[in-house]
Amino acid sequence: MNWADLNLMPAAPELFLFSAVSVLLLLDLFVSDAKRGITYVLSLAILAVAAVLQLAVAEPYAIHTFSNTFVSDPLSTLVKLAMYATTFAVLVYSRQYCADRGIFKGEYFTLSLFALAGMNIMVSASHFLSLYMGLELLSLCLYALIALQRDSVPATESAMKYFVLGALASGLLLYGMSMVYGATGSLELAAVAKSIGAGSANQVLLVFGLVFIVAGLAFKLGAVPFHMWVPDVYQGSPTAVALMIGAAPKLAAFVFVLRFLVQGLGPLVADWQGMLAIVAVLSMAIGNITAIAQTNIKRMLAYSTISHMGFLLLGLIAGNADGYSAALFYTVVYVLMSLVGFGILLALSRAGFDCETLDDLKGLNQRNSWYALLMLLAMFSMAGIPPLLGFFAKFAVIMSVVNIGLVWLAVFAVVMSLIGAFYYLRVVKCIYFDDAVDTAPIVVRGDMKLLLSVNAVALLVLGAVPERLVALCVEAMKQSLTVL
Amino acid sequence: MSFQTVVFYVLSAILIFASFRVITAKNPVHAALYLVLAFFTSAGHWLLLQAEFLAIALVLVYVGAVMVLFLFVVMMLDINFEKLREGFWRHFPLAGTVGLIMVAEMALILMSPEASLDQFKAAAPLAADASNVKELGRQIYTTYLLPFELAAFVLLVAIIAAIGLTQRQRKDTKFIDPAVQVKVRRDDRVRIVKMDAEKRAVADTDVVSEEQQA
């Protein structure tokens, strides 16, 4: 190999991101606390430039580089653009919240952007090793971000829990990867798939490794029975960081799972379908039913995340390109919804007060009817009520399992989403029919108000014309998964 | 059984024992020392696999640097490990049983005839002059360039995180800005106050009364 073989163009957005964040890290040292806004604006600028670069180097086919450890395909382009937008929104939403709590520091931005870079790698990796490195980069940033509010005991505790369980999950994943390597003799996704497809690999060893890989992936997705960390981490971490964990990393985790199971272990589809079905059924059941008992809204959203992960897995269980695109569509929609949900919580929080329990939302309509309406949109969309976007996402994944004949699974999913509707509607009831307990004025920065409104209204507008977004997902998936 | 197999099993037994002691030793310094033993023994495993560079790196980096640092931390921090591990022995029987069952299950799968692990033959021995370092370097800087660079970024993030989590502007710090210190003028330090002379008699009686109290 020489320099001419090293085609850096497909990885240009990542290279830019890594270099720019490193420069930002140094620049930030010379910025005083009062002028931290400079770091904030620069971070947003980095995201914008990376997105433009991403569009500039996008090709409608897959390009491998870095000796096949990195791939740039339409799927990764689409997801990366969504992640830039998500991170942009997260930074805008969390500005005031962080400033009020003393975590509006340089580290907050560098760690967030490094986490994004890690996610980019997860999305664009075509080798077990780079997949794993991307995951570790992301996880390490998230652990640190949670603990950044150092004097808060719940934050430190949840960072510790996340760290220990995350390390365990990484261990499981690595152990599974080593078994697959033993059976196939390669760590490269395409080569692994080829070796399994040819039937030359040791079947027992493969399935043995697959069990550990699925367990590790379920841990990272936060699906039952590996979900124990999700509620504690969501509840304990600062709301801004909970938003960050709940948004872009879900997109990255989805593509991560897709690369592992579909691109790498695709020929074992019959084996992982069953495992994922159990995980999906448990996630939908435990997520939705436990969420009903929660009074802390962050914890409730955490259980709702768990159930959404169950729905997302339905698309993967389908095991065909339609199912995968439905799951991708679901993930994008889920991220849009959770941005609004957590965004409202951030908007309602102020210095010395975190909007955390259902009581804090009571009578929101009396206090500010616009935010009440935005929260209503988010909750209705999460519950899957037409004509909001969430309905079409649920519809797509449920259709994909009906299409492969798993009607019982579809019926179960519908029943669970009905149960889930209860706690989403309870939030709406609190907002509209209860009297306000807390009557402090809601002060929100103009840019956040604008972005949050656009974000929430998008749930309604895109819900009216979901075909465009669905078509984008289908197209990206078709062009990327050539193995299918 | 060849000599190498014997060595392998001896090393493995020591490794398992050392790892077990790491989590069960009461004294944290002992735990750290057992971890040193565990690393050292794994280095022996690398040697058996003819990966001498990795073996040396493991000893130098982990035993030589990381663990020594770790020992310093353990000795300097006044952490009550007994309190931290409260409930460890209470939960140990259940956790141990679950762990043993898992190990047994995994062993059953991997040792079953279907797994046919004997189809994996030992790798051909390397040539006497094969260079580990050269091969490793070539792989790292060509095929695995991306993961290698990513590892560098993971370390950078670890540094940022460590500094971000521990750096604290203490309230009682006696921080001095040299620039300000140099620019100081007489007027900043000494203030001349015009006032009438104090009457001495009052002060004297005060002192006397204090002495009497003492």
XYZ file of C-alpha atoms in Angstrom:
698
model
C 0.000 0.000 0.000
C 1.182 3.512 -0.720
C -0.288 6.968 -0.375
C -1.924 6.847 -3.780
C -4.003 3.843 -2.670
C -5.238 5.730 0.318
C -8.349 7.431 -0.984
C -9.096 9.999 1.664
C -11.940 11.740 -0.151
C -14.799 9.534 1.105
C -13.643 10.161 4.657
C -13.213 13.907 4.161
C -16.071 14.887 6.514
C -14.618 12.728 9.307
C -11.102 14.004 8.725
C -12.430 17.558 8.829
C -14.410 16.833 11.969
C -11.460 15.320 13.807
C -9.079 18.118 12.819
C -11.573 20.903 13.436
C -12.493 19.616 16.889
C -8.824 19.302 17.795
C -8.323 22.940 16.758
C -11.436 23.932 18.685
C -10.021 22.168 21.729
C -6.933 24.392 21.569
C -8.811 27.583 20.713
C -11.141 27.082 23.627
C -8.224 27.338 26.048
C -7.903 31.018 25.171
C -11.586 31.783 25.562
C -12.704 33.123 28.910
C -15.816 31.771 30.593
C -17.761 34.912 29.772
C -17.075 34.492 26.054
C -17.859 30.770 25.891
C -20.418 31.680 23.235
C -17.521 31.774 20.766
C -16.886 28.051 21.295
C -20.594 27.428 20.902
C -20.810 29.292 17.584
C -17.639 27.602 16.315
C -19.069 24.181 17.206
C -22.213 24.923 15.243
C -20.074 26.165 12.331
C -18.052 22.929 12.397
C -21.271 20.931 12.168
C -22.496 23.008 9.241
C -19.214 22.705 7.317
C -19.078 18.951 7.977
C -22.603 18.594 6.613
C -21.703 20.554 3.476
C -18.582 18.421 2.991
C -20.698 15.322 3.465
C -23.014 16.401 0.679
C -20.056 17.289 -1.530
C -18.404 13.864 -1.305
C -21.631 11.845 -1.380
C -21.839 9.231 -4.122
C -24.811 7.015 -4.935
C -22.717 3.876 -4.398
C -20.442 2.416 -1.761
C -16.768 3.410 -1.736
C -14.353 1.546 0.521
C -11.167 3.098 1.741
C -8.533 2.743 4.483
C -7.930 -0.875 3.406
C -11.635 -1.694 3.604
C -12.010 -0.542 7.160
C -14.107 2.466 6.144
C -17.016 2.726 3.769
C -18.935 5.693 2.480
C -22.313 4.729 1.054
C -25.704 6.442 0.687
C -26.870 4.912 3.978
C -23.973 6.413 5.902
C -24.389 9.744 4.111
C -28.061 9.966 5.011
C -27.549 8.953 8.624
C -24.546 11.245 9.063
C -26.497 14.218 7.745
C -29.268 13.382 10.186
C -26.694 13.167 12.992
C -25.167 16.556 12.148
C -28.633 18.089 12.238
C -29.464 16.314 15.488
C -26.263 17.359 17.205
C -26.822 20.915 15.979
C -30.273 20.910 17.560
C -28.963 19.326 20.768
C -26.324 22.036 21.166
C -28.860 24.813 20.539
C -31.417 23.308 22.934
C -28.957 22.723 25.720
C -27.193 26.102 25.650
C -29.188 27.880 28.341
C -29.585 24.731 30.433
C -25.835 24.120 30.489
C -25.041 27.764 31.159
C -27.347 27.699 34.183
C -25.657 24.620 35.592
C -22.008 25.432 35.075
C -21.403 22.806 32.391
C -21.281 25.316 29.552
C -17.578 24.609 29.258
C -15.169 23.859 26.453
C -15.192 20.176 27.337
C -18.917 20.003 26.769
C -18.454 20.981 23.134
C -15.299 19.031 22.380
C -16.715 15.888 23.963
C -20.029 16.264 22.128
C -18.254 16.710 18.819
C -15.844 13.848 19.454
C -18.868 11.725 20.292
C -20.312 12.732 16.934
C -17.042 11.782 15.239
C -17.211 8.396 16.960
C -20.757 7.957 15.722
C -19.651 8.861 12.205
C -17.096 6.073 12.379
C -19.686 3.602 13.695
C -21.942 4.479 10.791
C -19.172 4.275 8.216
C -17.189 1.281 9.393
C -16.892 -1.862 7.351
C -14.584 -3.734 9.687
C -15.211 -5.095 13.167
C -12.212 -3.217 14.497
C -13.260 0.223 13.244
C -16.838 -0.433 14.332
C -15.565 -1.148 17.808
C -13.232 1.851 17.918
C -16.063 4.165 16.855
C -18.273 2.731 19.567
C -15.626 3.204 22.242
C -14.983 6.790 21.141
C -18.696 7.532 21.439
C -19.136 5.745 24.765
C -16.127 7.345 26.417
C -17.392 10.815 25.452
C -20.849 10.043 26.801
C -19.556 8.730 30.147
C -17.556 11.904 30.603
C -20.420 14.164 29.494
C -22.748 12.667 32.085
C -20.226 13.120 34.866
C -19.344 16.656 33.768
C -21.756 18.066 36.332
C -19.407 16.824 38.979
C -21.067 18.063 42.116
C -24.327 16.351 41.279
C -24.512 12.972 42.996
C -27.144 11.446 40.654
C -25.097 12.455 37.595
C -21.913 10.885 38.947
C -23.771 7.762 39.960
C -25.419 7.327 36.586
C -22.111 7.954 34.811
C -20.571 5.200 36.916
C -23.413 2.784 36.163
C -23.259 3.569 32.473
C -19.492 3.139 32.478
C -19.475 -0.225 34.234
C -22.333 -1.699 32.203
C -20.968 -0.178 28.996
C -17.618 -1.840 29.644
C -19.386 -5.151 30.243
C -21.287 -4.764 26.972
C -18.090 -3.949 25.110
C -16.568 -7.086 26.608
C -19.472 -9.206 25.385
C -19.231 -7.651 21.933
C -15.484 -8.223 21.710
C -15.827 -11.817 22.875
C -18.446 -12.454 20.214
C -16.281 -10.778 17.598
C -13.325 -12.952 18.550
C -15.465 -16.075 18.095
C -16.610 -14.912 14.663
C -13.005 -14.154 13.799
C -12.045 -17.625 14.891
C -14.716 -19.179 12.715
C -14.263 -17.070 9.594
C -10.669 -15.909 9.815
C -11.537 -12.318 9.039
C -12.755 -9.166 10.726
C -13.861 -7.444 7.563
C -17.645 -7.380 7.203
C -17.749 -8.386 3.537
C -15.193 -11.163 4.004
C -17.030 -12.497 7.060
C -20.325 -12.570 5.157
C -18.640 -14.276 2.216
C -17.014 -16.917 4.384
C -20.278 -17.686 6.204
C -22.189 -17.711 2.924
C -19.765 -20.220 1.434
C -20.470 -22.523 4.381
C -16.813 -23.030 5.158
C -17.028 -21.491 8.612
C -17.528 -23.445 11.825
C -21.273 -23.128 12.439
C -21.278 -23.788 16.197
C -18.593 -21.221 16.822
C -20.411 -18.681 14.659
C -23.717 -18.996 16.481
C -21.883 -19.018 19.805
C -20.242 -15.717 18.855
C -23.514 -14.382 17.483
C -25.198 -14.808 20.878
C -22.585 -12.598 22.505
C -22.723 -10.056 19.693
C -26.512 -9.800 19.898
C -26.292 -9.424 23.680
C -23.691 -6.674 23.314
C -25.728 -4.883 20.656
C -28.898 -5.117 22.744
C -26.954 -3.588 25.628
C -25.894 -0.679 23.466
C -29.397 -0.197 22.052
C -30.873 -0.462 25.538
C -33.262 -3.290 24.713
C -34.705 -5.708 27.276
C -33.228 -7.789 28.981
C -30.157 -5.561 28.763
C -31.972 -2.329 29.523
C -31.267 -1.829 33.235
C -28.945 1.104 32.668
C -31.285 3.169 30.487
C -33.753 4.522 33.099
C -31.049 5.269 35.652
C -28.817 7.002 33.140
C -31.639 9.085 31.659
C -32.901 10.101 35.070
C -29.538 10.772 36.630
C -27.791 12.657 33.882
C -28.384 16.349 33.227
C -31.357 16.703 30.864
C -29.136 18.171 28.142
C -26.912 15.091 28.205
C -29.925 12.768 28.401
C -31.109 14.441 25.220
C -27.724 13.875 23.649
C -27.745 10.169 24.598
C -31.301 9.742 23.390
C -30.858 11.399 20.026
C -27.962 10.911 17.601
C -26.471 7.790 19.273
C -29.689 5.914 18.510
C -29.154 6.559 14.800
C -25.553 5.446 15.081
C -26.506 2.373 17.122
C -29.080 1.374 14.543
C -26.610 1.492 11.653
C -24.064 -0.218 13.919
C -26.470 -3.113 14.439
C -27.260 -3.160 10.735
C -23.578 -3.370 9.805
C -22.921 -6.149 12.311
C -25.948 -8.317 11.752
C -26.912 -7.637 8.149
C -23.662 -6.808 6.416
C -21.393 -9.007 8.497
C -23.550 -11.842 9.754
C -26.289 -11.582 7.124
C -26.171 -15.267 6.167
C -27.009 -16.145 9.783
C -30.296 -14.245 9.484
C -32.344 -17.266 10.550
C -30.380 -17.443 13.804
C -30.514 -13.785 14.809
C -34.114 -13.292 13.727
C -35.307 -15.440 16.615
C -33.028 -13.763 19.141
C -34.122 -10.304 18.034
C -37.787 -11.353 18.150
C -37.431 -12.233 21.848
C -35.605 -8.989 22.552
C -38.196 -6.958 20.622
C -41.188 -8.578 22.327
C -39.678 -8.091 25.794
C -38.649 -4.506 25.037
C -42.077 -3.505 23.822
C -43.797 -5.193 26.765
C -41.539 -4.122 29.626
C -40.843 -0.673 28.162
C -44.475 0.253 27.728
C -45.860 -1.354 30.869
C -43.166 -0.057 33.223
C -43.437 3.449 31.766
C -46.997 3.651 33.093
C -45.731 3.485 36.677
C -43.283 6.363 36.276
C -43.882 9.826 37.651
C -40.484 11.134 36.674
C -40.834 12.191 33.078
C -37.191 11.561 32.192
C -37.537 8.011 33.512
C -40.794 7.641 31.608
C -39.087 8.764 28.407
C -36.334 6.251 29.120
C -38.814 3.386 29.275
C -40.475 4.812 26.193
C -37.060 4.653 24.488
C -36.794 0.995 25.433
C -40.156 0.282 23.842
C -39.210 2.275 20.740
C -36.074 0.146 20.431
C -38.373 -2.881 20.423
C -40.375 -1.409 17.557
C -37.209 -0.569 15.679
C -36.042 -4.169 15.976
C -39.242 -5.301 14.261
C -37.890 -3.827 11.029
C -34.638 -5.760 11.442
C -36.489 -8.978 12.235
C -38.142 -8.743 8.817
C -34.732 -9.537 7.384
C -35.272 -7.834 4.023
C -34.459 -4.460 2.495
C -37.997 -3.146 3.068
C -37.797 -4.006 6.749
C -34.385 -2.369 7.125
C -35.587 0.826 5.456
C -38.665 0.817 7.690
C -36.408 0.491 10.733
C -34.186 3.317 9.452
C -37.256 5.478 8.927
C -38.418 4.594 12.436
C -35.080 5.596 13.946
C -35.032 8.954 12.173
C -38.589 9.665 13.287
C -37.858 8.539 16.833
C -34.902 10.906 17.041
C -37.050 13.808 15.774
C -39.670 13.038 18.423
C -37.286 12.649 21.322
C -35.585 15.923 20.365
C -38.921 17.689 20.846
C -39.789 15.848 24.056
C -36.474 16.568 25.770
C -36.313 20.015 24.155
C -39.494 21.013 25.961
C -38.107 19.709 29.257
C -35.005 21.832 28.669
C -37.140 24.856 27.812
C -39.128 24.479 31.026
C -36.022 24.096 33.192
C -34.303 27.151 34.560
C -31.439 27.926 36.908
C -31.921 25.872 40.054
C -34.939 24.017 38.718
C -35.115 20.910 36.545
C -38.391 20.054 34.906
C -38.456 16.364 35.788
C -41.748 15.136 37.135
C -45.213 15.015 35.667
C -46.257 17.628 38.239
C -43.845 20.094 36.682
C -45.751 19.827 33.408
C -49.143 20.391 34.982
C -51.089 23.247 33.496
C -48.463 24.009 30.903
C -51.273 25.178 28.648
C -52.129 27.960 31.095
C -48.523 29.026 31.314
C -47.645 28.905 27.649
C -49.989 27.397 25.135
C -47.388 27.216 22.342
C -45.036 24.908 24.256
C -48.057 22.930 25.401
C -48.967 22.413 21.763
C -45.410 21.362 20.836
C -45.330 18.818 23.660
C -48.736 17.575 22.552
C -47.370 17.002 19.051
C -44.378 15.077 20.417
C -46.503 12.909 22.705
C -49.136 12.178 20.056
C -46.405 11.325 17.598
C -44.677 8.979 20.075
C -48.016 7.329 20.806
C -48.403 6.777 17.063
C -51.555 8.793 16.457
C -52.212 9.749 12.830
C -51.590 12.035 11.012
C -48.335 12.580 12.892
C -45.041 11.164 11.708
C -44.837 8.613 14.530
C -47.850 6.810 13.170
C -46.253 6.207 9.782
C -43.067 4.975 11.410
C -44.961 2.429 13.515
C -47.055 1.508 10.486
C -43.944 0.851 8.386
C -42.229 -1.457 10.869
C -45.424 -3.343 11.686
C -46.141 -3.826 7.974
C -42.657 -5.210 7.482
C -43.263 -8.028 9.979
C -46.739 -8.682 8.554
C -45.127 -9.061 5.136
C -42.952 -11.940 6.336
C -45.943 -13.654 7.925
C -45.304 -12.879 11.584
C -48.823 -11.632 12.199
C -48.728 -12.498 15.907
C -45.748 -10.190 16.346
C -47.581 -7.395 14.556
C -50.677 -7.848 16.705
C -48.528 -7.856 19.823
C -46.833 -4.640 18.689
C -50.184 -2.949 18.116
C -51.455 -4.013 21.549
C -48.280 -2.723 23.170
C -48.482 0.583 21.370
C -52.063 0.911 22.648
C -50.832 0.365 26.204
C -48.093 2.902 25.507
C -50.646 5.452 24.366
C -51.871 5.620 27.969
C -48.813 7.252 29.430
C -48.256 9.572 26.503
C -51.843 10.761 26.769
C -51.459 11.152 30.528
C -48.768 13.750 29.840
C -51.195 15.557 27.514
C -53.864 15.386 30.223
C -51.468 16.928 32.739
C -50.648 19.718 30.327
C -54.185 20.616 29.316
C -56.563 19.593 32.097
C -54.629 20.122 35.313
C -53.985 23.384 37.085
C -50.498 24.781 37.039
C -48.509 24.149 40.214
C -45.459 26.033 39.065
C -46.235 29.465 37.658
C -42.761 30.817 36.980
C -42.484 32.483 33.567
C -40.948 30.370 30.808
C -37.928 32.135 29.357
C -36.421 30.601 26.249
C -33.785 31.958 23.892
C -35.164 32.990 20.534
C -33.037 30.619 18.444
C -34.046 27.643 20.550
C -37.718 28.594 20.368
C -37.521 28.818 16.581
C -35.666 25.526 16.140
C -37.872 23.691 18.622
C -40.987 24.946 16.850
C -39.646 23.922 13.445
C -38.679 20.544 14.887
C -42.120 19.890 16.372
C -44.082 21.224 13.432
C -41.974 18.966 11.193
C -43.628 16.012 12.942
C -46.958 17.301 11.641
C -45.870 18.533 8.216
C -43.725 15.487 7.396
C -46.597 13.395 8.728
C -48.733 14.831 5.950
C -46.198 13.834 3.316
C -44.198 10.932 4.752
C -43.484 9.497 1.307
C -40.462 11.723 0.694
C -38.670 10.666 3.857
C -39.621 7.018 3.357
C -38.368 7.145 -0.228
C -35.049 8.622 0.952
C -34.602 5.788 3.455
C -35.560 3.089 0.962
C -33.250 4.510 -1.689
C -30.309 4.791 0.700
C -30.829 1.271 1.970
C -31.131 -0.234 -1.505
C -27.984 1.406 -2.794
C -25.980 0.472 0.261
C -26.891 -3.124 0.943
C -25.701 -4.773 -2.218
C -25.484 -8.146 -0.513
C -29.250 -8.423 -0.430
C 1.467 -33.610 26.353
C 4.164 -31.403 25.004
C 6.179 -29.050 27.157
C 4.348 -26.040 25.711
C 0.965 -27.447 26.693
C 2.180 -27.949 30.247
C 3.452 -24.372 30.362
C 0.144 -23.147 28.948
C -1.895 -24.854 31.644
C 0.415 -23.745 34.430
C 0.256 -20.134 33.224
C -3.518 -20.332 32.840
C -3.958 -21.691 36.352
C -1.851 -18.861 37.763
C -3.773 -16.342 35.658
C -7.154 -17.533 36.884
C -5.974 -17.603 40.473
C -4.483 -14.105 40.212
C -7.606 -12.654 38.577
C -9.748 -14.226 41.273
C -7.580 -12.717 43.977
C -7.801 -9.285 42.309
C -11.486 -9.126 43.110
C -11.423 -10.985 46.421
C -8.300 -9.592 48.113
C -9.222 -7.432 51.090
C -6.211 -5.164 50.883
C -6.340 -2.993 47.720
C -2.562 -3.002 47.451
C -2.615 -6.801 47.375
C -5.331 -6.666 44.705
C -3.154 -4.381 42.585
C -0.177 -6.685 43.045
C -2.260 -9.675 41.976
C -3.253 -7.686 38.898
C 0.447 -7.265 38.167
C 0.786 -11.033 38.417
C -2.172 -11.474 36.071
C -0.640 -9.163 33.456
C 2.723 -10.838 33.786
C 1.205 -14.264 33.304
C -0.714 -13.159 30.243
C 2.547 -11.877 28.855
C 3.703 -15.495 29.203
C 0.763 -16.529 27.050
C 1.785 -14.053 24.371
C 5.274 -15.537 24.420
C 3.825 -18.990 23.846
C 2.127 -17.554 20.761
C 5.486 -16.213 19.576
C 4.272 -12.641 19.957
C 7.287 -11.500 21.898
C 6.849 -7.795 21.160
C 3.324 -7.778 22.560
C 4.522 -9.708 25.595
C 7.249 -7.174 26.306
C 4.877 -4.272 25.662
C 2.373 -5.743 28.095
C 5.006 -6.031 30.810
C 6.545 -2.624 30.137
C 3.344 -0.639 29.692
C 0.921 -2.336 32.020
C 3.151 -3.743 34.726
C 5.818 -1.067 34.481
C 3.758 2.060 34.022
C 0.035 1.606 34.484
C 0.112 -0.613 37.542
C 2.798 1.381 39.311
C 0.686 4.481 38.804
C -2.301 2.549 40.004
C -0.481 1.489 43.145
C 0.401 5.108 43.838
C -3.235 6.098 43.476
C -4.393 3.296 45.736
C -1.867 4.233 48.386
C -2.512 7.961 48.207
C -6.283 7.967 48.157
C -7.837 7.242 51.473
C -10.635 5.045 50.258
C -12.329 2.613 52.544
C -12.445 -0.377 50.232
C -14.161 -2.509 52.840
C -17.089 -0.109 52.837
C -17.140 0.059 49.049
C -17.368 -3.697 48.822
C -20.036 -4.085 51.397
C -22.352 -6.863 50.355
C -19.744 -8.456 48.090
C -19.535 -11.659 50.090
C -23.253 -11.665 50.735
C -23.982 -11.708 47.003
C -21.000 -13.860 46.160
C -22.718 -17.300 46.445
C -25.471 -16.340 43.985
C -23.152 -14.468 41.614
C -20.611 -17.263 41.805
C -23.229 -19.895 41.009
C -24.514 -17.932 38.033
C -20.964 -17.441 36.809
C -20.118 -21.123 37.211
C -23.260 -22.167 35.359
C -22.360 -19.818 32.503
C -18.817 -21.159 32.338
C -20.137 -24.730 32.346
C -22.627 -23.969 29.582
C -20.016 -22.297 27.438
C -17.629 -25.189 28.029
C -20.331 -27.695 27.045
C -20.943 -25.873 23.763
C -17.311 -25.351 22.874
C -16.232 -28.868 23.876
C -19.090 -30.647 22.145
C -18.148 -32.762 19.102
C -20.248 -30.453 16.885
C -18.019 -27.529 17.700
C -15.129 -29.621 16.281
C -12.512 -27.325 17.668
C -9.855 -29.858 16.693
C -10.281 -28.740 13.093
C -8.313 -25.639 14.083
C -4.694 -26.646 13.726
C -1.908 -24.816 15.423
C -0.385 -22.116 13.262
C 2.839 -23.000 11.520
C 5.822 -21.861 13.605
C 7.382 -18.619 12.448
C 10.777 -18.549 10.832
C 13.624 -18.007 13.278
C 14.326 -14.519 11.927
C 10.685 -13.421 11.614
C 10.313 -9.990 13.100
C 7.274 -9.368 15.206
C 7.833 -5.653 15.438
C 8.246 -5.220 11.707
C 5.058 -7.101 10.921
C 3.089 -5.307 13.591
C 4.332 -1.931 12.434
C 3.478 -2.677 8.842
C -0.047 -3.761 9.761
C -0.705 -0.844 12.067
C 0.469 1.804 9.622
C -1.150 0.332 6.524
C -4.121 -2.000 6.925
C -5.196 -0.827 10.344
C -4.318 2.839 9.924
C -7.851 4.020 10.664
C -8.409 2.009 13.870
C -4.919 3.000 14.995
C -5.630 6.704 14.539
C -8.984 6.237 16.242
C -7.210 4.703 19.213
C -5.180 7.909 19.394
C -8.399 9.915 19.515
C -9.830 7.656 22.197
C -6.755 8.467 24.277
C -7.182 12.182 23.558
C -10.795 11.988 24.700
C -9.643 10.170 27.825
C -7.278 13.056 28.560
C -9.997 15.660 27.970
C -12.395 13.707 30.157
C -9.865 13.255 32.949
C -9.002 16.958 32.975
C -12.606 18.031 32.604
C -13.678 15.855 35.505
C -10.883 16.699 37.908
C -9.859 20.283 37.192
C -11.566 22.547 39.647
C -11.091 26.214 40.368
C -10.805 25.995 44.138
C -12.256 28.820 46.136
C -9.371 28.890 48.589
C -6.662 28.848 45.951
C -3.906 31.495 46.331
C -3.651 32.042 42.612
C -1.468 34.934 41.551
C -1.452 36.496 38.112
C 2.204 37.517 37.553
C 1.222 40.234 35.082
C -0.936 41.943 37.670
C 1.672 41.329 40.329
C 4.382 43.100 38.334
C 2.184 46.061 37.513
C 1.443 46.794 41.143
C 2.108 50.346 42.331
C 2.738 51.790 45.747
C -0.758 53.228 45.907
C -2.281 49.772 45.543
C -0.550 48.468 48.628
C -0.215 51.353 51.024
C -2.970 53.739 51.909
C -2.011 56.773 53.966
C -4.794 57.810 56.217
C -4.885 61.155 57.907
C -6.372 60.951 61.338
C -6.075 62.459 64.760
C -3.803 60.890 67.313
C -5.499 58.320 69.535
C -5.677 58.966 73.260
C -3.237 56.634 74.875
C -4.836 56.311 78.288
C -7.819 54.342 76.948
C -5.623 51.742 75.276
C -3.535 51.262 78.425
C -6.502 50.517 80.630
C -7.716 47.992 78.067
C -4.455 46.124 78.166
C -4.443 46.084 81.938
C -7.959 44.741 82.133
C -7.098 41.990 79.649
C -4.108 40.973 81.713
C -6.233 40.765 84.763
C -8.668 38.487 83.032
C -5.870 36.221 81.863
